CSV table of C-alpha atoms in Angstrom, one decimal:
chain,number,residue,atom,x,y,z
A,64,UNK,CA,22.1,45.4,-8.4
A,65,UNK,CA,25.8,45.3,-7.3
A,66,UNK,CA,28.1,43.6,-9.8
A,67,UNK,CA,29.2,41.0,-7.3
A,68,UNK,CA,25.6,39.8,-7.0
A,69,UNK,CA,24.8,40.1,-10.7
A,70,UNK,CA,27.8,38.0,-11.6
A,71,UNK,CA,27.8,35.6,-8.7
A,72,UNK,CA,28.3,32.1,-10.2
A,73,UNK,CA,25.5,29.6,-9.8
A,74,UNK,CA,26.0,26.7,-7.4
A,75,UNK,CA,25.8,23.1,-8.7
A,76,UNK,CA,23.0,21.2,-7.1
A,77,UNK,CA,24.5,17.8,-8.0
A,78,UNK,CA,25.1,15.6,-4.9
A,79,UNK,CA,25.7,11.9,-4.1
A,80,UNK,CA,23.0,9.6,-2.8
A,81,UNK,CA,24.8,9.6,0.5
A,82,UNK,CA,24.7,13.4,0.8
A,83,UNK,CA,21.0,13.5,-0.2
A,84,UNK,CA,20.2,11.0,2.6
A,85,UNK,CA,21.7,13.3,5.2
A,86,UNK,CA,18.6,15.4,4.8
A,87,UNK,CA,16.4,12.5,5.9
A,88,UNK,CA,16.2,11.7,9.6
A,89,UNK,CA,13.9,10.0,12.2
A,90,UNK,CA,10.5,11.5,12.9
A,91,UNK,CA,10.4,13.9,10.0
A,92,UNK,CA,7.6,14.5,7.5
A,93,UNK,CA,8.5,13.7,3.9
A,94,UNK,CA,6.5,13.6,0.7
A,95,UNK,CA,7.1,11.2,-2.2
A,96,UNK,CA,6.1,12.4,-5.6
A,97,UNK,CA,5.2,10.3,-8.7
A,98,UNK,CA,1.9,8.6,-9.3
A,99,UNK,CA,1.1,4.8,-9.1
A,100,UNK,CA,3.9,3.2,-11.1
A,101,UNK,CA,5.0,6.5,-12.7
A,102,UNK,CA,8.2,8.4,-11.8
A,103,UNK,CA,8.6,7.0,-8.3
A,104,UNK,CA,12.0,7.9,-6.7
A,105,UNK,CA,12.4,4.2,-5.9
A,106,UNK,CA,16.2,4.2,-5.4
A,107,UNK,CA,16.0,7.1,-2.9
A,108,UNK,CA,13.1,5.2,-1.2
A,109,UNK,CA,15.3,2.1,-0.9
A,110,UNK,CA,18.1,4.3,0.6
A,111,UNK,CA,15.7,5.6,3.2
A,112,UNK,CA,14.8,2.0,4.1
A,113,UNK,CA,18.5,1.0,4.1
A,114,UNK,CA,19.3,3.9,6.4
A,115,UNK,CA,16.6,2.4,8.7
A,116,UNK,CA,14.9,5.8,9.4
A,117,UNK,CA,12.1,5.5,11.9
A,118,UNK,CA,8.8,7.2,12.7
A,119,UNK,CA,8.3,9.0,9.4
A,120,UNK,CA,5.1,10.7,8.4
A,121,UNK,CA,4.8,10.3,4.6
A,122,UNK,CA,2.4,11.8,2.2
A,123,UNK,CA,2.2,11.1,-1.5
A,124,UNK,CA,0.3,11.9,-4.6
A,125,UNK,CA,-3.2,10.6,-4.3
A,126,UNK,CA,-2.1,7.1,-5.5
A,127,UNK,CA,1.0,5.5,-4.0
A,128,UNK,CA,2.4,2.0,-4.6
A,129,UNK,CA,5.9,0.5,-4.2
A,130,UNK,CA,7.2,3.5,-2.3
A,131,UNK,CA,4.8,3.5,0.7
A,132,UNK,CA,4.6,-0.3,0.8
A,133,UNK,CA,8.3,-0.8,1.0
A,134,UNK,CA,8.8,1.8,3.7
A,135,UNK,CA,6.1,0.2,5.8
A,136,UNK,CA,7.7,-3.2,5.2
A,137,UNK,CA,11.0,-2.0,6.5
A,138,UNK,CA,9.4,-0.3,9.6
A,139,UNK,CA,10.1,3.3,8.6
A,140,UNK,CA,6.6,4.7,8.7
A,141,UNK,CA,4.5,5.9,11.6
A,142,UNK,CA,1.8,7.7,9.6
A,143,UNK,CA,0.7,7.8,6.0
A,144,UNK,CA,-1.3,10.5,4.2
A,145,UNK,CA,-2.5,9.0,1.0
A,146,UNK,CA,-5.5,8.6,-1.2
A,147,UNK,CA,-4.8,5.0,-2.1
A,148,UNK,CA,-1.9,2.6,-1.9
A,149,UNK,CA,-1.9,-0.3,-4.3
A,150,UNK,CA,-0.6,-1.9,-7.5
A,151,UNK,CA,-3.7,-1.4,-9.7
A,152,UNK,CA,-4.2,-4.4,-11.9
A,153,UNK,CA,-1.5,-6.3,-10.1
A,154,UNK,CA,-3.2,-6.3,-6.8
A,155,UNK,CA,-3.3,-4.7,-3.3
A,156,UNK,CA,-0.3,-3.4,-1.5
A,157,UNK,CA,0.4,-6.2,1.1
A,158,UNK,CA,2.3,-4.3,3.8
A,159,UNK,CA,0.1,-1.3,3.7
A,160,UNK,CA,-3.0,-3.5,3.9
A,161,UNK,CA,-1.6,-5.5,6.8
A,162,UNK,CA,-0.4,-2.4,8.7
A,163,UNK,CA,-3.9,-0.8,8.4
A,164,UNK,CA,-5.7,-3.9,9.4
A,165,UNK,CA,-3.6,-4.4,12.5
A,166,UNK,CA,-3.3,-0.8,13.4
A,167,UNK,CA,0.5,-0.7,13.0
A,168,UNK,CA,0.4,2.7,11.4
A,169,UNK,CA,-1.8,5.8,11.5
A,170,UNK,CA,-3.4,6.0,8.1
A,171,UNK,CA,-5.0,9.4,7.2
A,172,UNK,CA,-7.2,8.8,4.2
A,173,UNK,CA,-8.5,11.2,1.6
A,174,UNK,CA,-9.4,11.4,-2.1
A,175,UNK,CA,-7.5,13.3,-4.8
A,176,UNK,CA,-9.1,16.6,-4.0
A,177,UNK,CA,-8.3,16.2,-0.3
A,178,UNK,CA,-4.6,15.5,-0.8
A,179,UNK,CA,-3.9,18.0,-3.5
A,180,UNK,CA,-6.0,20.7,-1.9
A,181,UNK,CA,-3.9,20.3,1.2
A,182,UNK,CA,-0.7,20.8,-0.8
A,183,UNK,CA,-2.3,23.8,-2.6
A,184,UNK,CA,-3.0,25.5,0.8
A,185,UNK,CA,0.8,25.5,1.4
A,186,UNK,CA,1.5,26.7,-2.1
A,187,UNK,CA,-0.9,29.6,-1.6
A,188,UNK,CA,0.4,30.4,1.9
A,189,UNK,CA,-2.9,29.9,3.6
A,190,UNK,CA,-3.8,27.5,6.6
A,191,UNK,CA,-6.4,25.5,4.6
A,192,UNK,CA,-7.8,25.1,1.2
A,193,UNK,CA,-11.6,24.9,0.4
A,194,UNK,CA,-12.9,21.9,-1.6
A,195,UNK,CA,-16.3,20.8,-2.6
A,196,UNK,CA,-15.9,17.4,-4.3
A,197,UNK,CA,-16.3,15.2,-1.2
A,198,UNK,CA,-19.5,16.7,0.0
A,199,UNK,CA,-22.1,14.0,0.6
A,200,UNK,CA,-19.5,11.2,0.3
A,201,UNK,CA,-18.1,8.9,3.0
A,202,UNK,CA,-14.7,10.4,2.6
A,203,UNK,CA,-15.8,13.3,4.7
A,204,UNK,CA,-17.0,10.9,7.4
A,205,UNK,CA,-13.7,9.0,7.4
A,206,UNK,CA,-10.9,11.5,6.8
A,207,UNK,CA,-9.1,13.4,9.5
A,208,UNK,CA,-7.8,15.8,6.9
A,209,UNK,CA,-11.0,17.8,6.2
A,210,UNK,CA,-13.9,19.4,8.1
A,211,UNK,CA,-16.9,21.4,7.2
A,212,UNK,CA,-17.1,25.1,8.0
A,213,UNK,CA,-19.3,28.1,7.2
A,214,UNK,CA,-17.6,30.5,4.8
A,215,UNK,CA,-17.8,34.3,5.0
A,216,UNK,CA,-20.8,34.5,2.7
A,217,UNK,CA,-22.7,31.8,4.6
A,218,UNK,CA,-21.8,28.9,2.4
A,219,UNK,CA,-21.2,25.5,3.8
A,220,UNK,CA,-17.6,24.5,2.7
A,221,UNK,CA,-15.0,21.8,3.3
A,222,UNK,CA,-11.6,22.8,4.5
A,223,UNK,CA,-8.4,20.7,4.1
A,224,UNK,CA,-5.5,21.7,6.4
A,225,UNK,CA,-2.3,22.7,4.7
A,226,UNK,CA,0.4,20.0,4.2
A,227,UNK,CA,3.9,21.3,4.2
A,228,UNK,CA,6.5,18.5,3.9
A,229,UNK,CA,9.9,19.0,5.3
A,230,UNK,CA,11.4,17.2,2.3
A,231,UNK,CA,9.9,16.1,-1.0
A,232,UNK,CA,11.6,13.5,-3.1
A,233,UNK,CA,10.9,13.3,-6.8
A,234,UNK,CA,12.1,11.3,-9.8
A,235,UNK,CA,12.3,13.0,-13.2
A,236,UNK,CA,14.0,12.1,-16.5
A,237,UNK,CA,16.4,15.0,-16.9
A,238,UNK,CA,18.1,17.8,-15.1
A,239,UNK,CA,21.1,20.1,-15.6
A,240,UNK,CA,23.6,20.6,-12.8
A,241,UNK,CA,21.7,23.6,-11.5
A,242,UNK,CA,18.5,21.6,-10.8
A,243,UNK,CA,16.3,22.6,-13.7
A,244,UNK,CA,14.1,19.6,-13.9
A,245,UNK,CA,12.7,18.2,-17.2
A,246,UNK,CA,10.0,15.5,-17.6
A,247,UNK,CA,9.4,13.5,-20.8
A,248,UNK,CA,5.8,12.8,-20.1
A,249,UNK,CA,3.0,13.5,-17.6
A,250,UNK,CA,4.1,15.4,-14.5
A,251,UNK,CA,1.1,14.5,-12.4
A,252,UNK,CA,1.2,16.4,-9.1
A,253,UNK,CA,5.0,16.8,-8.8
A,254,UNK,CA,5.1,20.5,-9.4
A,255,UNK,CA,2.5,21.2,-6.7
A,256,UNK,CA,4.3,18.9,-4.2
A,257,UNK,CA,7.6,20.6,-4.9
A,258,UNK,CA,6.2,24.1,-4.3
A,259,UNK,CA,4.5,23.0,-1.1
A,260,UNK,CA,7.7,21.5,0.4
A,261,UNK,CA,10.5,23.2,2.4
A,262,UNK,CA,13.2,21.2,0.6
A,263,UNK,CA,13.2,19.3,-2.7
A,264,UNK,CA,15.5,16.4,-3.7
A,265,UNK,CA,15.2,15.0,-7.3
A,266,UNK,CA,16.7,11.9,-8.7
A,267,UNK,CA,17.1,11.9,-12.5
A,268,UNK,CA,17.9,9.3,-15.1
A,269,UNK,CA,20.0,11.6,-17.3
A,270,UNK,CA,22.0,14.8,-17.0
A,271,UNK,CA,21.8,17.4,-19.7
A,272,UNK,CA,23.8,20.6,-20.2
A,273,UNK,CA,22.7,24.0,-19.0
A,274,UNK,CA,23.1,25.2,-22.6
A,275,UNK,CA,20.4,22.6,-23.7
A,276,UNK,CA,18.1,23.7,-20.9
A,277,UNK,CA,18.5,27.4,-21.9
A,278,UNK,CA,17.8,26.6,-25.5
A,279,UNK,CA,14.6,24.8,-24.6
A,280,UNK,CA,13.1,26.9,-21.8
A,281,UNK,CA,9.6,25.4,-22.3
A,282,UNK,CA,10.9,22.0,-21.3
A,283,UNK,CA,11.8,23.0,-17.7
A,284,UNK,CA,8.9,22.0,-15.4
A,285,UNK,CA,10.5,22.7,-12.0
A,286,UNK,CA,13.0,25.5,-12.1
A,287,UNK,CA,16.4,25.2,-10.4
A,288,UNK,CA,15.7,27.8,-7.7
A,289,UNK,CA,13.0,25.4,-6.2
A,290,UNK,CA,15.3,22.4,-6.1
A,291,UNK,CA,17.9,21.8,-3.4
A,292,UNK,CA,19.6,18.7,-4.6
A,293,UNK,CA,19.9,16.6,-7.8
A,294,UNK,CA,21.1,13.0,-7.7
A,295,UNK,CA,22.0,11.3,-11.0
A,296,UNK,CA,20.6,7.8,-10.7
A,297,UNK,CA,20.1,5.9,-14.0
A,298,UNK,CA,17.0,3.7,-13.8
A,299,UNK,CA,16.3,5.3,-10.4
A,300,UNK,CA,12.6,4.7,-10.7
A,301,UNK,CA,12.9,0.9,-11.1
A,302,UNK,CA,10.8,-1.2,-10.6
A,303,UNK,CA,8.4,1.6,-11.4
A,304,UNK,CA,8.5,3.4,-14.8
A,305,UNK,CA,10.1,6.7,-15.9
A,306,UNK,CA,7.9,8.3,-18.4
A,307,UNK,CA,9.2,8.4,-21.9
A,308,UNK,CA,12.3,6.3,-21.0
A,309,UNK,CA,11.3,2.9,-19.6
A,310,UNK,CA,8.3,0.9,-18.4
A,311,UNK,CA,7.6,-0.6,-15.0
A,312,UNK,CA,9.1,-4.0,-14.4
A,313,UNK,CA,5.9,-6.1,-14.1
A,314,UNK,CA,7.6,-9.3,-13.2
A,315,UNK,CA,9.7,-7.7,-10.5
A,316,UNK,CA,6.6,-6.0,-9.0
A,317,UNK,CA,4.7,-9.3,-9.1
A,318,UNK,CA,7.5,-11.0,-7.2
A,319,UNK,CA,7.6,-8.2,-4.6
A,320,UNK,CA,3.8,-8.5,-4.1
A,321,UNK,CA,3.9,-12.3,-3.8
A,322,UNK,CA,6.7,-12.2,-1.2
A,323,UNK,CA,4.8,-9.6,0.8
A,324,UNK,CA,1.6,-11.6,0.8
A,325,UNK,CA,3.4,-14.6,2.3
A,326,UNK,CA,4.1,-12.5,5.4
A,327,UNK,CA,0.5,-11.4,6.0
A,328,UNK,CA,-1.5,-12.6,9.0
A,329,UNK,CA,1.5,-14.1,10.8
A,330,UNK,CA,2.8,-16.0,7.8
A,331,UNK,CA,6.3,-16.8,6.8
A,332,UNK,CA,8.3,-13.6,6.4
A,333,UNK,CA,11.5,-15.2,5.1
A,334,UNK,CA,10.7,-14.5,1.4
A,335,UNK,CA,10.1,-10.8,2.0
A,336,UNK,CA,13.1,-10.5,4.1
A,337,UNK,CA,15.2,-12.1,1.4
A,338,UNK,CA,13.9,-9.4,-1.0
A,339,UNK,CA,15.0,-6.7,1.3
A,340,UNK,CA,18.4,-8.3,1.8
A,341,UNK,CA,19.0,-8.7,-1.9
A,342,UNK,CA,17.5,-5.4,-3.3
A,343,UNK,CA,17.5,-3.0,-0.4
A,344,UNK,CA,20.2,-3.6,2.3
A,345,UNK,CA,23.1,-5.2,0.4
A,346,UNK,CA,23.4,-3.3,-2.9
A,347,UNK,CA,26.4,-0.9,-2.8
A,348,UNK,CA,24.9,1.5,-5.3
A,349,UNK,CA,22.5,1.8,-8.2
A,350,UNK,CA,24.8,-0.2,-10.5
A,351,UNK,CA,25.0,-3.1,-8.1
A,352,UNK,CA,21.2,-3.0,-7.8
A,353,UNK,CA,20.9,-3.1,-11.6
A,354,UNK,CA,23.1,-6.2,-11.7
A,355,UNK,CA,20.9,-7.9,-9.1
A,356,UNK,CA,17.7,-7.3,-11.0
A,357,UNK,CA,19.1,-8.6,-14.3
A,358,UNK,CA,21.7,-6.1,-15.5
A,359,UNK,CA,21.6,-3.5,-18.1
A,360,UNK,CA,20.5,-6.1,-20.7
A,361,UNK,CA,17.3,-6.6,-18.7
A,362,UNK,CA,16.9,-2.8,-18.3
A,363,UNK,CA,17.1,-2.4,-22.1
A,364,UNK,CA,14.0,-4.7,-22.4
A,365,UNK,CA,12.1,-2.1,-20.5
A,366,UNK,CA,13.3,0.9,-22.5
A,367,UNK,CA,10.7,2.8,-24.5
A,368,UNK,CA,13.3,4.3,-26.8
A,369,UNK,CA,15.9,2.5,-29.1
């Protein structure tokens, strides 16, 4: 290897939120990582909504929540590819439910195996991935993502077509400037989604030194060569949780759901529009947003660590 290549300095992956948003445009296919309330890149999602991007196709981990519901509520989504969208014990996702009932979006449904199998096909570089778990279920009857076929040995199998997002956005707890991503808890499907995507943008709560990363190589879950951009966003998952750092903000999520419900079936949309004004469209940056949701004093009540 020539010396000029062997000693070429690494490029920092750190960018501003504004620079990260330049990668998101109308009509593209993006993936949003995280699972249910965990590790959702919520601040980046709000920036997509604030940018008023239109006609997005969005896939997620099998279980989405605030991310998909907010992007539907702001008119950004044309098609969803999800296993489920909801807030678990807190209730259904109001905008997603309303959009599906009224046919406002195209909703491609599937279970966990369907969604993850489709990402796996891209990871493996093949056009589809075989699965078996939905055989005999109504999922196969309802989904547009899978179909039965006869394998080379005469077996009846189910194929899910590869999903290859143009951009995947992820939230993690730590990264160095070169994009070596470290989680402090369950990673769910984020690694598979990152590998399946053409470009990866990660928001992180904390930056650590490259020396620390090199001294603890087992802590790196997504290596820097797979990451295109890192954005330092403290509390960037709020109102969702960031594993090992802070819990989800239950009261904020309840307020969000209640405001969304009021706008269902032709109801009063003013409460939901006020939420968007206060927490999505007007905040200048993450620090302004934090002040609007109660300040750092409130955030400390959500912290899992002293």
